[in-house]
Tab-separated table of C-alpha atoms and ligand atoms in Angstrom:
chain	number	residue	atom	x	y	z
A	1	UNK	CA	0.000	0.000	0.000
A	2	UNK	CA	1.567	3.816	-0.876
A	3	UNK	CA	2.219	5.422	2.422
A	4	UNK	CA	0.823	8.298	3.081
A	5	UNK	CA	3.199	10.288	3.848
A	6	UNK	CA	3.005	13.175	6.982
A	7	UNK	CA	3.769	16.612	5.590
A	8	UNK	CA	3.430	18.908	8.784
A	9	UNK	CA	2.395	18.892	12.358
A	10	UNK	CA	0.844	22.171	13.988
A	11	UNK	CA	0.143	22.852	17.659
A	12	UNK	CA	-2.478	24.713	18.099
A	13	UNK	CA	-2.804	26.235	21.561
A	14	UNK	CA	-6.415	28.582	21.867
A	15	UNK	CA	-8.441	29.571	24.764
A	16	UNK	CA	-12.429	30.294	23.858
A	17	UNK	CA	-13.555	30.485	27.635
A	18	UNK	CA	-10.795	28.452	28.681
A	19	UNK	CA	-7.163	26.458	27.485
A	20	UNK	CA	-7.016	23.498	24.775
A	21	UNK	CA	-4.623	21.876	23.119
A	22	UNK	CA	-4.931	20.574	19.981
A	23	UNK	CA	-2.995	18.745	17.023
A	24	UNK	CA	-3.449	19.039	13.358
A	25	UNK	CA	-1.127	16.879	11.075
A	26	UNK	CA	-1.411	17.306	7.018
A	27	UNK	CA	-0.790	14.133	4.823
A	28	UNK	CA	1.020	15.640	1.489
A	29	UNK	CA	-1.971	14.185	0.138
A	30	UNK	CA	-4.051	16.875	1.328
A	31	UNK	CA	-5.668	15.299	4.281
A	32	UNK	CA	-5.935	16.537	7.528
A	33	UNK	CA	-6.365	14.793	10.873
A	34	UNK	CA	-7.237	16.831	14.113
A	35	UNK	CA	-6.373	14.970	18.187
A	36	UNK	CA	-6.590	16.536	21.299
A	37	UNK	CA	-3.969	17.012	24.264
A	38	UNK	CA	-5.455	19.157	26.499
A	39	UNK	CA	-4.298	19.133	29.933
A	40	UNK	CA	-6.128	21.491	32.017
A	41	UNK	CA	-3.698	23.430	33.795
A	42	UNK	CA	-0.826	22.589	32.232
A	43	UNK	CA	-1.082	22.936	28.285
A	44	UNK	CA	2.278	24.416	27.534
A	45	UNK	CA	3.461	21.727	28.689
A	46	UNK	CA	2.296	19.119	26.563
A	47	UNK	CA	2.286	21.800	23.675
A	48	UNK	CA	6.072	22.197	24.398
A	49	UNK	CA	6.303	18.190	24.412
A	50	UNK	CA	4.474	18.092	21.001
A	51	UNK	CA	6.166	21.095	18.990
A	52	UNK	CA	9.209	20.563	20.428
A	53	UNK	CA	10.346	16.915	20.455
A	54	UNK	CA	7.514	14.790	18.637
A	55	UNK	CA	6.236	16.911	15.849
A	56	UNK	CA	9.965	16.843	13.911
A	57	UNK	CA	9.905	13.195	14.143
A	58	UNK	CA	6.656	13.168	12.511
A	59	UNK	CA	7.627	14.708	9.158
A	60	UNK	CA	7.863	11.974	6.134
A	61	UNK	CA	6.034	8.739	8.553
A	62	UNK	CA	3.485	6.794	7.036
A	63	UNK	CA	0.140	8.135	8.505
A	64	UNK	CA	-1.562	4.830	8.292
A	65	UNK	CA	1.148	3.548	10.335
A	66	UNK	CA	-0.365	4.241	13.718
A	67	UNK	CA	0.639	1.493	15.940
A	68	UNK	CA	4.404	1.791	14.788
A	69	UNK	CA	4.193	5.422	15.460
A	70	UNK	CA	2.289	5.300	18.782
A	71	UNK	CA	5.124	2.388	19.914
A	72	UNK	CA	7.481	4.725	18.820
A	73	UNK	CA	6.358	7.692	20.519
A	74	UNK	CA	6.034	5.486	23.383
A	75	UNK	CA	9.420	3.744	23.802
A	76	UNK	CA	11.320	6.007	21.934
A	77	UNK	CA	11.282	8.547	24.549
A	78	UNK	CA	12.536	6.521	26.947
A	79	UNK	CA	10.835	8.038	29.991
A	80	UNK	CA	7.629	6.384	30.081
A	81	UNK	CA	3.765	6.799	31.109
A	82	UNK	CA	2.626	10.195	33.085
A	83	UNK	CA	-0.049	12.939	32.225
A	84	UNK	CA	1.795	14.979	29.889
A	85	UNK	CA	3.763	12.061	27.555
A	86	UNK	CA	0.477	10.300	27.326
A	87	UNK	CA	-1.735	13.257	26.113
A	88	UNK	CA	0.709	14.218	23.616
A	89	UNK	CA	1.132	10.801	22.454
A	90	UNK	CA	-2.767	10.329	22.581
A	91	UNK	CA	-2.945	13.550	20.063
A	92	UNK	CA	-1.060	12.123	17.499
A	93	UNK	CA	-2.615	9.135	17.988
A	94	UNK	CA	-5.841	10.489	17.341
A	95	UNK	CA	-5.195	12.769	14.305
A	96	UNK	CA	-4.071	9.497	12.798
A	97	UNK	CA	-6.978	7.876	13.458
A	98	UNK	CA	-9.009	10.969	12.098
A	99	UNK	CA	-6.945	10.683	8.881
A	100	UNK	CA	-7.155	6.661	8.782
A	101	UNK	CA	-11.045	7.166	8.712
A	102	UNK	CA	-11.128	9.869	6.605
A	103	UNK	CA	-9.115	8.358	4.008
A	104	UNK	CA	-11.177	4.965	4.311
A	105	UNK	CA	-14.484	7.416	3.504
A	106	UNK	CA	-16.385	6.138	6.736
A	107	UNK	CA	-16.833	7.056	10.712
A	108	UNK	CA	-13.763	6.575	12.568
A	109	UNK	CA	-16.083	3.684	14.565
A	110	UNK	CA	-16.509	1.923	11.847
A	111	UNK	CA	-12.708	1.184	11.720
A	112	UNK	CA	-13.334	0.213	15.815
A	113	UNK	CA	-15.600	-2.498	15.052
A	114	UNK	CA	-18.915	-0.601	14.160
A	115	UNK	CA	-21.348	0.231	16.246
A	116	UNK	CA	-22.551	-2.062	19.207
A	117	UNK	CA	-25.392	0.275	20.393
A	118	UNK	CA	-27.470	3.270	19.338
A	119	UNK	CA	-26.040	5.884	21.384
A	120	UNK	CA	-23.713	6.058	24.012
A	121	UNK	CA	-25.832	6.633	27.512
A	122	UNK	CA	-24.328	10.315	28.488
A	123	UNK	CA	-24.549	11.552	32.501
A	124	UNK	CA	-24.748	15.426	32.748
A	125	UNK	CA	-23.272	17.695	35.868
A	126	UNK	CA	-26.104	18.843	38.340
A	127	UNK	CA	-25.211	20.550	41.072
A	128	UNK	CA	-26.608	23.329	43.433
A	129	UNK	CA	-25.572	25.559	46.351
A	130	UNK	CA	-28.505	23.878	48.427
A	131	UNK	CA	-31.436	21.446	47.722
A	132	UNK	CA	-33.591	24.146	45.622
A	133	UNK	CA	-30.658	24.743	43.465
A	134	UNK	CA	-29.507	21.044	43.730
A	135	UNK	CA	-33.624	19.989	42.761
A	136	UNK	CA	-33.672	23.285	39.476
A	137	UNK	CA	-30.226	22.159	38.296
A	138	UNK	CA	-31.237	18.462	38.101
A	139	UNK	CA	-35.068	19.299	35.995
A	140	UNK	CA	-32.944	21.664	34.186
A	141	UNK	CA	-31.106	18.165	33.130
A	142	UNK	CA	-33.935	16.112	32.822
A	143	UNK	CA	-35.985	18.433	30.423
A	144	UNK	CA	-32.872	18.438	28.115
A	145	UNK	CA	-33.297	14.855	27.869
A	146	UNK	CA	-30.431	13.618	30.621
A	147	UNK	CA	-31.123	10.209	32.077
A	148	UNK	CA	-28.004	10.646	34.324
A	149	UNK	CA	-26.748	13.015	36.512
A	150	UNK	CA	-23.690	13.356	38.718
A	151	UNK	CA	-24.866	14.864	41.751
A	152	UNK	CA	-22.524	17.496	43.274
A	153	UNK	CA	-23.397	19.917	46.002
A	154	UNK	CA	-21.684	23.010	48.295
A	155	UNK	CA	-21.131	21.882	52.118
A	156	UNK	CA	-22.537	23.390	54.713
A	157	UNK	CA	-20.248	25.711	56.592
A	158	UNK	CA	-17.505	25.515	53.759
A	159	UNK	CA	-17.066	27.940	50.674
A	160	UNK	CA	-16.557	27.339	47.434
A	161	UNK	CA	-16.166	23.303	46.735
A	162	UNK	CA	-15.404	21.475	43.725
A	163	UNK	CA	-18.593	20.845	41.826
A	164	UNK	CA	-20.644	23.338	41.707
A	165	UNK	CA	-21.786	25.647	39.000
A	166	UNK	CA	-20.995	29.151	39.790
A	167	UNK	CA	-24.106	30.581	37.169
A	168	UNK	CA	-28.040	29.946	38.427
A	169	UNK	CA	-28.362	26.437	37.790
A	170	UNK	CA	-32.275	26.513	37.790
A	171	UNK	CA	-32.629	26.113	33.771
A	172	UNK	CA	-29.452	27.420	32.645
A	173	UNK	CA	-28.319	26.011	29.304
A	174	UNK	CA	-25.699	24.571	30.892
A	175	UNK	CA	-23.459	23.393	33.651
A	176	UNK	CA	-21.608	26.238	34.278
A	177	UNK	CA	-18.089	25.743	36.014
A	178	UNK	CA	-14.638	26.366	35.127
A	179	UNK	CA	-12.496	24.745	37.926
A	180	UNK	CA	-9.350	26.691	36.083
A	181	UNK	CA	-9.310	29.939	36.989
A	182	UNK	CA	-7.426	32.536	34.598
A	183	UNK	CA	-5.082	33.918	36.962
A	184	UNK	CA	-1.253	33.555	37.511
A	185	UNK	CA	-1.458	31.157	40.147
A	186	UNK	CA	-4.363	29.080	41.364
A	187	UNK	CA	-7.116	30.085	43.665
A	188	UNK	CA	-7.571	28.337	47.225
A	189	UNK	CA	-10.231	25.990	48.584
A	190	UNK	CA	-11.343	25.282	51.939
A	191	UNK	CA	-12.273	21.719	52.499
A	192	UNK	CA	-13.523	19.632	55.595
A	193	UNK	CA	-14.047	15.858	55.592
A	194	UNK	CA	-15.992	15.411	58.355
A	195	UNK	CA	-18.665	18.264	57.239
A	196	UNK	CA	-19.082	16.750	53.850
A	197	UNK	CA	-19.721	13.435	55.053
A	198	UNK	CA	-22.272	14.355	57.750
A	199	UNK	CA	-24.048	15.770	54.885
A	200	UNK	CA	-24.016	13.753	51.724
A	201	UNK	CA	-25.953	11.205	52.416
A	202	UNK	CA	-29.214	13.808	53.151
A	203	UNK	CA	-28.647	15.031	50.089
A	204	UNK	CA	-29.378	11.789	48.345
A	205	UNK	CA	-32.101	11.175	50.485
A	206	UNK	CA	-33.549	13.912	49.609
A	207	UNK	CA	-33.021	13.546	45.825
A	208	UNK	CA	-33.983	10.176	45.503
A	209	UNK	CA	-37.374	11.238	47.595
A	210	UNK	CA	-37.862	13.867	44.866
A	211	UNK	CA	-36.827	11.967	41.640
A	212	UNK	CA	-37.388	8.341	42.368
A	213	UNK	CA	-35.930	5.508	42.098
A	214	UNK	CA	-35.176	5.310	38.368
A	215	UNK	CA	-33.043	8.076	37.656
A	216	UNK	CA	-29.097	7.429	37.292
A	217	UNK	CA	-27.342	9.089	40.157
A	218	UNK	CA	-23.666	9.440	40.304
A	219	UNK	CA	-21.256	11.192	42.665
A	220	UNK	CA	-17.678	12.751	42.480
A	221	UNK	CA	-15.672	12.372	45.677
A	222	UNK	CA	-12.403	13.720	43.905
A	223	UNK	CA	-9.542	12.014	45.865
A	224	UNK	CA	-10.118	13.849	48.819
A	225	UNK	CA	-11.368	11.357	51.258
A	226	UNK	CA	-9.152	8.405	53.230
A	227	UNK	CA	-10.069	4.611	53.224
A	228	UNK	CA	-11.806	4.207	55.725
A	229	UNK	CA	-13.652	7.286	55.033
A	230	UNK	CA	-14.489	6.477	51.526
A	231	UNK	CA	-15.581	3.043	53.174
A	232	UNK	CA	-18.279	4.770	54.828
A	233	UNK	CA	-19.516	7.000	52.424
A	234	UNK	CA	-20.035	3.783	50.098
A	235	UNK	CA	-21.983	2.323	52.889
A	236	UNK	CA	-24.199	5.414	54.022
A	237	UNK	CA	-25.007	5.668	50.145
A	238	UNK	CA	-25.826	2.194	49.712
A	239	UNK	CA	-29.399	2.852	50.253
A	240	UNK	CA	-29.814	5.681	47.341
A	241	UNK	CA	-28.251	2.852	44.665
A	242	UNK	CA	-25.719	5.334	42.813
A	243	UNK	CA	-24.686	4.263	39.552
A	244	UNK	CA	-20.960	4.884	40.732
A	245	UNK	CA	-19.348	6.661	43.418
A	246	UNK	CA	-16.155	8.363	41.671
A	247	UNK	CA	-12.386	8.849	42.695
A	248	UNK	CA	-13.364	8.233	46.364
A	249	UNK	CA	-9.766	8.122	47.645
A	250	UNK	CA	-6.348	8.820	45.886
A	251	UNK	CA	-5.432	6.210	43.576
A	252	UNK	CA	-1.701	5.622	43.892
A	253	UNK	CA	-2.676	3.490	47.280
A	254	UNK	CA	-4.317	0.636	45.440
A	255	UNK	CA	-4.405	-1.595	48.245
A	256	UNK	CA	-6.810	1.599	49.902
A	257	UNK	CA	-9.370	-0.020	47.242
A	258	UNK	CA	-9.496	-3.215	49.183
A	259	UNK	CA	-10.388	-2.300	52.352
A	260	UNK	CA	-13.530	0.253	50.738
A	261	UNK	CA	-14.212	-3.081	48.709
A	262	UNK	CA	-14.847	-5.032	52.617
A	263	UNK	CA	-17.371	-2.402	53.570
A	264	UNK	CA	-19.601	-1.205	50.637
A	265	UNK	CA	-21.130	-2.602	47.428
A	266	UNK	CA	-21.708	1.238	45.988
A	267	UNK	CA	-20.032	0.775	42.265
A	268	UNK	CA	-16.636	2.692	42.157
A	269	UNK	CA	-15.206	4.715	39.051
A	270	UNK	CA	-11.440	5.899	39.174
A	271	UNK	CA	-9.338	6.855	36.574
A	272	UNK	CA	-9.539	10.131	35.182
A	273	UNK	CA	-6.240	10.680	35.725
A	274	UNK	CA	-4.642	7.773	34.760
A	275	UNK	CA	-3.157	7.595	31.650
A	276	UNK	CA	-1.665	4.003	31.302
A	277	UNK	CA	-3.190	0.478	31.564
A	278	UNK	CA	-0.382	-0.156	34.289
A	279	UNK	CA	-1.799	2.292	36.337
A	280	UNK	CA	-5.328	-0.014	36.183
A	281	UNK	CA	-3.673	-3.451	36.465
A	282	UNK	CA	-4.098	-3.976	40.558
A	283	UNK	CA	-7.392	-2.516	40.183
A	284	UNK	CA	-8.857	-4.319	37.974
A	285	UNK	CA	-7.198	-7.866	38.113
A	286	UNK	CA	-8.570	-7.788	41.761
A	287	UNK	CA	-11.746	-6.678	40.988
A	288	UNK	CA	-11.093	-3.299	43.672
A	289	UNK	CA	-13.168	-0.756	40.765
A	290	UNK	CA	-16.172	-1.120	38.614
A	291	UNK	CA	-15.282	1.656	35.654
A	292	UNK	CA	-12.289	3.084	34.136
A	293	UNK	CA	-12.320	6.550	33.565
A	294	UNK	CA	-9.425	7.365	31.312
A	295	UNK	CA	-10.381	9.743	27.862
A	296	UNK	CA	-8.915	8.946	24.461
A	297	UNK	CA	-7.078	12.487	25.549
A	298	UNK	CA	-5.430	11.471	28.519
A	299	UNK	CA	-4.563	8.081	27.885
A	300	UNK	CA	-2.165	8.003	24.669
A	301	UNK	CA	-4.946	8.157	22.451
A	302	UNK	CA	-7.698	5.439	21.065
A	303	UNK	CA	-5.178	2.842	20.502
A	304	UNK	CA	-4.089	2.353	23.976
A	305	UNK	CA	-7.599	3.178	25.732
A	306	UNK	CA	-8.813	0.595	23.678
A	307	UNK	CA	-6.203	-1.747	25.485
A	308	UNK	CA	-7.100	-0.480	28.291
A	309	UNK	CA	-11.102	-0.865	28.055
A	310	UNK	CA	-9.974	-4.348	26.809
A	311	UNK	CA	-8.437	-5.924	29.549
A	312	UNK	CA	-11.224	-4.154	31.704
A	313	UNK	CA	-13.803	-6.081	29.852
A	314	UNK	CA	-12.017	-8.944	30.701
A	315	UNK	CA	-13.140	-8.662	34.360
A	316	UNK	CA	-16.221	-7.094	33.660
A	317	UNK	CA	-15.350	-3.891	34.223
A	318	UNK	CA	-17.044	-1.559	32.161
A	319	UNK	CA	-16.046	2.349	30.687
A	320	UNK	CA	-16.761	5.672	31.901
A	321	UNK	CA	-15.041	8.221	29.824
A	322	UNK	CA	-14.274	11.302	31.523
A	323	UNK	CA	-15.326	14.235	29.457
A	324	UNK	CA	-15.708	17.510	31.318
A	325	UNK	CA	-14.864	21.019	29.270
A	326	UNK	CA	-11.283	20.387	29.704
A	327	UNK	CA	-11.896	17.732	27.113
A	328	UNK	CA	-11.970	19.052	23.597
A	329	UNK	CA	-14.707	18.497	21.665
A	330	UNK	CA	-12.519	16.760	19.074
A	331	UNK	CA	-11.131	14.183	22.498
A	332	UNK	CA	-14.894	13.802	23.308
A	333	UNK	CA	-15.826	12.896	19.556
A	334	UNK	CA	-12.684	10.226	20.111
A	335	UNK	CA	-13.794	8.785	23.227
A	336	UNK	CA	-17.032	9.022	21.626
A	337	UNK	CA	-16.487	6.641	18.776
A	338	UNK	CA	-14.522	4.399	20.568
A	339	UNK	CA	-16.887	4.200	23.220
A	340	UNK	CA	-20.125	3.202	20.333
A	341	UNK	CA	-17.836	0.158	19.496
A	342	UNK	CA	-16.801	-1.209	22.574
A	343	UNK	CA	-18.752	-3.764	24.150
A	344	UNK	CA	-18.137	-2.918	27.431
A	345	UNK	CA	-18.800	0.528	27.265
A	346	UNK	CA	-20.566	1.965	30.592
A	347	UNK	CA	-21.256	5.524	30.364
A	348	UNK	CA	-20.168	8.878	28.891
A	349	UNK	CA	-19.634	11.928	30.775
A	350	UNK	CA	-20.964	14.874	29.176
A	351	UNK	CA	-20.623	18.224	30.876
A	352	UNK	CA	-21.625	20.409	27.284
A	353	UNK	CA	-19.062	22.753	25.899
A	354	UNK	CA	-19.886	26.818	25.618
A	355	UNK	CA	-20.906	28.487	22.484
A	356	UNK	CA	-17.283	29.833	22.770
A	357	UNK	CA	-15.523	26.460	22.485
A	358	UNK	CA	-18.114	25.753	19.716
A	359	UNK	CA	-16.947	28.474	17.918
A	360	UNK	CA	-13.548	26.639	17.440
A	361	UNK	CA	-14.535	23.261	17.602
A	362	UNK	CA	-17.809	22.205	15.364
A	363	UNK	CA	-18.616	18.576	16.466
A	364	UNK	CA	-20.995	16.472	14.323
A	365	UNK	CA	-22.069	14.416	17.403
A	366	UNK	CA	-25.542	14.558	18.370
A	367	UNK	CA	-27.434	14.107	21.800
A	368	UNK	CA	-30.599	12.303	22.048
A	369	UNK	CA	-32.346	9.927	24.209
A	370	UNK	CA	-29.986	10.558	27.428
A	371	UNK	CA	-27.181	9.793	24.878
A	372	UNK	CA	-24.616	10.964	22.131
A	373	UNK	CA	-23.728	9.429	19.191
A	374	UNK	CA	-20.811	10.553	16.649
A	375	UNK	CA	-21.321	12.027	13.531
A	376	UNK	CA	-21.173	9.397	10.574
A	377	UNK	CA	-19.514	11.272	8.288
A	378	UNK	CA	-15.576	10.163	7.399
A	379	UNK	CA	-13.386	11.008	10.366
A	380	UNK	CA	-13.550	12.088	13.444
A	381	UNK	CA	-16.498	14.791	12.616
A	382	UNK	CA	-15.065	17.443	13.815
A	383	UNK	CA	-14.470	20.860	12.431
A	384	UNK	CA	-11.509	23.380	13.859
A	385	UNK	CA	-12.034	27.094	12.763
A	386	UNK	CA	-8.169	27.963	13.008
A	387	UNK	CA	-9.056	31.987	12.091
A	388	UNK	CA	-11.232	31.661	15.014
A	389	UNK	CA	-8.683	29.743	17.234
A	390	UNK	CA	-5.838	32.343	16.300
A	391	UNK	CA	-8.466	34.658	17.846
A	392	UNK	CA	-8.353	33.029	21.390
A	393	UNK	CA	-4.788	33.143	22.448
A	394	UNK	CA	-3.727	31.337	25.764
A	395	UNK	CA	-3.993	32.563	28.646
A	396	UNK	CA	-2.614	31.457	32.162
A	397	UNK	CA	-5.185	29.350	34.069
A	398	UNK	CA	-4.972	26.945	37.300
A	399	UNK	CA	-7.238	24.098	39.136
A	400	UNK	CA	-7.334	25.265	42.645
A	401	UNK	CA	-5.458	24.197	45.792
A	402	UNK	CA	-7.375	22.670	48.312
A	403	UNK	CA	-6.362	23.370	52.023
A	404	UNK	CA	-8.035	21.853	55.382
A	405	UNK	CA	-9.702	24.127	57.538
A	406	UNK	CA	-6.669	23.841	59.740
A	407	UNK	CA	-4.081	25.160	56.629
A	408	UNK	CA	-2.614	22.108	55.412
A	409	UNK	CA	-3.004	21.119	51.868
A	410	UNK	CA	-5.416	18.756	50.881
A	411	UNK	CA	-6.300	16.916	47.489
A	412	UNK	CA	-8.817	19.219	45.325
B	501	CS2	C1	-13.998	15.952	37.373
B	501	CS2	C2	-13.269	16.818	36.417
B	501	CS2	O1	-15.549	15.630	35.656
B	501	CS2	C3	-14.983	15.088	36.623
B	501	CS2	O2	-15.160	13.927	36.992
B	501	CS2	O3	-13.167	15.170	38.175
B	501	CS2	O4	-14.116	17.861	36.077
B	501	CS2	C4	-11.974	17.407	36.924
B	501	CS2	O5	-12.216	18.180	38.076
B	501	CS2	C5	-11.393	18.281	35.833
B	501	CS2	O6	-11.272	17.515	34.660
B	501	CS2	C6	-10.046	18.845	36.237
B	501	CS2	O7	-9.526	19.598	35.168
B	502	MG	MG1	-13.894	13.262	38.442
């Protein structure tokens, strides 16, 4: 088969409402593949890793060749795995795919397998200073169609907390919260274990007495709570039947997934900021988590998450793609069209990009029924406006630090 030979790699670094990073490499054919590598808080770094050492090695490859090129992105560095290797890797990796697809005239799932469902089942963010908010923000979801929503809420006593939407939730478009704030150096959060988990629990009492039994409920702990902590939050939530209960305790303890496993049967999700298969192995060989949250974008691309939602399947362990607004819409198209082939697919977060990202990005996917499902048109199906990109330059922003009431710093 003539290769197809890579004629240039850009980096394109833009900020409508907030950072991405994306990659565009042109074939000398003429055709053009678009990935993602955002990394929300630290783009220049991966746009540094891409411009600087991967995009020269690029010029003259064989586009089609994408598992030689992701293996030698991979071990040709030499310094393995981590956050920003893998997203850059996982940009080229999907621009490849884009062109692959593209070239082959059909829907980048198509070359996955095709399609093992309809739509891929999407959860939106619903959150709310207190119950009224809480109770607006999650009709707000339902009347757009959601059939899942992750449940986050403020604390009483506490300030600002991760989670929840700084605009009036009560039918707002959408969920709106930037965790990055555009400054020079991050803002600071208060946070207080004790408080939180004293009140949780209420909370979905109260929601489940107001929306029933049906509705998919899921929860975002965000590494911030210990063992034996996240062991009884599992258990006091048993009763409310969450879909998953989400990065309940930092990750890089493994073994702390055992002893939650002894106390609770409330489904765990971790991995959103993983970015290997290694990272998963303990995890899911011993059956500690229920979903794998790795992107295509944060994970080295669709070629390794697909290894990665692979060997999960093998312990039925099932996928729940992170995709908040630090996801591109081109990463959430990939994780997207991966996702519609795999059979072991779980769920698809979907926060919903601003009109400001959309003026950058054009997807083609389309929401319905509580789900999305990726354009069919050759590709990817997504669109990049680079006028309008060069319009949106960078600019500085940072995920806050969290801090204990008593000044020490805690995971955000
Ligand atoms: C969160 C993310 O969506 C989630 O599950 O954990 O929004 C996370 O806070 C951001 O991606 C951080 O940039
Ligand atoms: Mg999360």
């Amino acid at each position: 088969m003539t290769p197809l030979r890579i004629d240039r790699t850009q980096v394109i670094v833009t900020s409508p409402g907030r950072n991405f990073v994306t990659v565009r490499i042109d074939t000398a054919d003429g055709v053009t593949g678009y990935g993602d590598g955002t990394l929300n808080g630290r783009e220049l770094s991966v746009a540094s890793y891409l411009r600087d050492h991967l995009a020269p090695l690029l010029v003259g490859r064989d586009a089609h060749a994408i598992e030689d090129t992701w293996q030698y992105l991979y071990r040709g560095s030499y310094w393995r795995r981590g956050p920003v290797t893998m997203a850059a890797i996982a940009a080229v990796d999907t621009a490849l795919w884009d062109i692959k697809a593209k070239v082959a005239g059909l829907p980048l799932y198509q070359l996955l397998g095709g399609a093992s469902r309809e739509r891929c089942l999407v959860y939106g963010h619903a959150s709310g200073a207190n119950l009224p908010e809480l109770f607006d923000s999650v009709r707000a979801h339902l009347a757009q169609g959601f059939r899942a929503v992750r449940i986050q809420t403020a604390v009483p006593g506490l300030g600002s907390v991760y989670g929840v939407a700084s605009s009036p939730v009560g039918g707002a478009e959408r969920y709106d919260y930037e965790p990055a704030r555009r400054a020079a150096v991050p803002v600071t959060e208060t946070w207080e274990t004790r408080a939180y988990l004293r009140h949780l629990p209420s909370v979905f009492e109260a929601v489940r007495a107001e929306f029933g039994p049906e509705l998919i409920l899921l929860h975002d702990a965000h590494h911030r709570l210990t063992p034996i902590q996240a062991a009884r939050l599992g258990k006091a939530l048993e009763p409310y039947d969450l879909f998953w209960l989400e990065d309940p305790t930092p990750a890089e303890n493994q073994d702390a997934l055992r002893l939650i496993r002894q106390h609770t049967t409330t489904p765990i999700a971790i991995g959103e900021v993983f970015n290997t298969v290694w990272d998963y192995r303990q995890l899911i060989a011993e059956q500690l988590i229920d979903y794998v949250r790795s992107p295509a974008t944060h994970a080295g691309g669709i070629t390794h998450l697909r290894r990665i939602a692979d060997y999960a399947g093998m312990y039925q362990v099932k996928t729940g793609m992170h995709g908040p607004t630090d996801i591109s819409p081109i990463g959430l198209a990939a994780s997207l069209h991966l996702g519609l082939a795999l059979h072991n697919f779980g769920i698809q977060e979907y926060m919903v990009h601003s009109d400001e990202t959309h003026a950058v990005f054009q997807p083609g996917y389309s929401f319905a029924d509580g789900g999305l499902r990726p354009a069919d048109e050759p590709g990817l199906g997504v669109a990049l406006d680079v006028e309008c990109a060069a319009r949106n330059p960078y600019q500085p922003a940072y995920l806050p630090i969290n801090r204990l009431t008593d000044g020490t710093v805690h995971d955000w």
